[in-house]
């Protein structure tokens, strides 16, 4: 807990100071060191500041300053639960510190910060044992990922922050990272930089140096630097900039132990290479910063958050976040006067904007440091990357190649996936036969056979196809090809009214719309971000794949890959048309430039691809054991009850779709379906298809499982497989429930209609208003009905 949370009269032991620089030094000199007892004596009449007693004297702290002191309550410290590292700790000369405090003292909070595509998430996975996805393009990490692990008696809390090129207030990632550093104050920052591209990566490092935070640099992808023929004296570079540097290769785990050792040394203040330096900015800029910095130092409510020098630099640049931070300061007017005077002098002497001048000085500092420590060529791209890009990004071959790659992916999904799919189907049939032969007749047997096995079994057979699709997409992401796809599609995206960066979130929508909606945070333009959010649900997520696999395999097996490809293409086409309409009538202007890194191609490791694929597979299996299982039982119960002992009376007036209502003998589910079905009947859908579509509103995975439950109980078909039952003639109408035309219309409707509840929630959260979620539900469903109607009636002509 924090000292500011200590109530009047309570006592606690100091664990550590979370501040930095002069603030931390001042509190330490006043006796706020680990193990010392501090007591909340009383608060001022307006609740701030607070008087504390410490080491026999009393000291006053504002709550904002007390927030930066981590403590443990004295009551908890006196009755500790000893940790496994107790013996090791007791060997040290800290016997006067309560055992619980000794355990608390050895928790180190670290934050991974670096440019997009620098390998942070790979490092996070190596250290924490997590299985977060790693992609060779920016925007994979759209929020902080947290992990926890132990190393040599220390407990590490690790956070993987979004990739950012700087700590300005330009993009959502930059704001997210800066606000995290302001509010959480990690003990040690691990600045992950790409060893083969130090010029660009070290710019962020200079901003972290300005902040004056405890830091270690992970010189990641060190093998690429060595393979390029360049040599870097990283020890000398670390001493020059005052930050220890450790070579690492996150994908293989090389250097992780040494990195943790340096983190511990920095945390305990034992690393000799640590020293605070000022990144040289030129005499004119320094003169403009200096008086502002001195005024900021006097503001106690501001100083603990960031170093005064960093805030002064950002204030000079007119950074809006820092502007808001210092606006309430008593000397704010004087700061503004000094800023305008300083900016005028710098811009007149340099004939350029202050922000550009500061960036130029920082890159000059980086070039100077690397000139002293690096030898050999420092190319940012390899010859292999240039050769591949000559074909992949070619204006003639680029788009056809991308379409060909996606068609190949779908072909592999069907062709290779057909074999394990057949094996799983046999297993489901065998299990069902076992239940039929060994369980007594009754509701329990029917629930297991028709509800659970019929429902979940109809979905699990598609697991191999989904794994193959994810493996292919993961390989393309990890290799760096997806970034090129965004590059070649930017012009098409721009014509549709959205940004080239929208392509990556849209492509992610083929996996799941929820993280894809969240990934739009990488788009700086709010209008482009909102349009991308609203059209993302038209991207066919993996939850819809079982529907396509079932119906395409049943009715269009001869042209499976082509029809599958057409479904995805239709979703993309409707999304682009919607984007164009939104840009034309709602958000009419967007002048945000397209700036996106094209990382070098890298060969994905088999381990990373399999880890990502299996991670997605586990999510799918968990859904089958959770939401799908529950939904199957609910759907079975609604279809099973009410029970009727007397036989049904013969029905004399039936429509082609079996829509006559006979509430005396229909199940609850059939009653619901037949009430709603008149709306869906023009699309060629019978009541069972209507019920399946309704069931898919919470989660699209439930559509096929619902159909499995509804059709498994039909004993008129000899074969228990769902595909056979879909084409079997109805006992009432003599016609099958699905034809090629109605199957096509059903797939189109499931592709386009309202997104799942989780996606709607994500849309509301990211867009900032419920009206966007309501728009997605209403507009998407209307478009789905119109397009499905057109497809059905056109298909009937053929």
Coordinates of C-alpha atoms in Angstrom, one line a residue, residues 428-429 432 446-462 546-547 550-551 628 631-637 639 669 687-689 691-693 695 700-715 717 719-726 737-738 746:
X428 CA -18.0 -38.2 -32.0
X429 CA -20.1 -40.9 -33.7
X432 CA -22.7 -41.2 -29.4
X446 CA -31.2 -37.4 -24.5
X447 CA -29.4 -34.4 -22.9
X448 CA -26.0 -36.1 -23.2
X449 CA -26.5 -37.5 -26.6
X450 CA -28.6 -34.8 -28.3
X451 CA -27.6 -31.8 -26.3
X452 CA -23.9 -32.1 -25.2
X453 CA -22.5 -34.5 -27.8
X454 CA -24.8 -33.3 -30.6
X455 CA -24.0 -29.6 -29.8
X456 CA -20.4 -29.6 -28.7
X457 CA -19.5 -32.4 -31.1
X458 CA -20.8 -30.4 -34.1
X459 CA -18.3 -27.7 -33.2
X460 CA -15.2 -29.6 -32.1
X461 CA -14.9 -31.3 -35.5
X462 CA -13.8 -27.9 -36.9
X546 CA -17.6 -23.5 -38.3
X547 CA -20.8 -22.2 -40.0
X550 CA -20.4 -27.0 -42.3
X551 CA -22.4 -25.5 -45.1
X628 CA -20.9 -23.4 -25.9
X631 CA -25.7 -22.9 -24.6
X632 CA -26.1 -26.4 -25.9
X633 CA -27.8 -27.6 -22.7
X634 CA -30.1 -24.5 -22.7
X635 CA -31.0 -24.9 -26.4
X636 CA -31.6 -28.7 -25.9
X637 CA -33.9 -28.0 -22.9
X639 CA -36.2 -27.8 -27.7
X669 CA -37.8 -23.2 -29.0
X687 CA -37.5 -21.9 -38.0
X688 CA -34.4 -24.0 -37.1
X689 CA -32.1 -21.7 -39.0
X691 CA -33.3 -20.1 -33.9
X692 CA -29.6 -20.8 -34.7
X693 CA -29.1 -17.2 -35.9
X695 CA -28.7 -18.1 -30.5
X700 CA -21.2 -16.8 -33.1
X701 CA -19.7 -20.1 -32.0
X702 CA -23.1 -21.1 -30.7
X703 CA -24.7 -21.1 -34.2
X704 CA -23.5 -24.5 -35.3
X705 CA -23.8 -26.1 -31.9
X706 CA -27.5 -24.9 -31.8
X707 CA -28.0 -26.5 -35.2
X708 CA -26.4 -29.7 -33.9
X709 CA -28.8 -29.8 -31.0
X710 CA -31.9 -29.1 -33.1
X711 CA -31.1 -31.7 -35.8
X712 CA -29.5 -34.4 -33.6
X713 CA -32.9 -35.2 -32.1
X714 CA -34.4 -35.9 -35.6
X715 CA -34.5 -39.7 -35.9
X717 CA -32.2 -39.5 -40.9
X719 CA -26.9 -40.9 -40.4
X720 CA -26.2 -38.9 -37.2
X721 CA -23.9 -36.4 -38.9
X722 CA -25.2 -32.9 -39.1
X723 CA -24.3 -32.4 -42.8
X724 CA -26.5 -35.4 -43.7
X725 CA -29.4 -34.1 -41.6
X726 CA -29.3 -30.7 -43.3
X737 CA -34.5 -27.6 -44.6
X738 CA -31.5 -26.3 -46.5
X746 CA -27.7 -18.2 -44.3

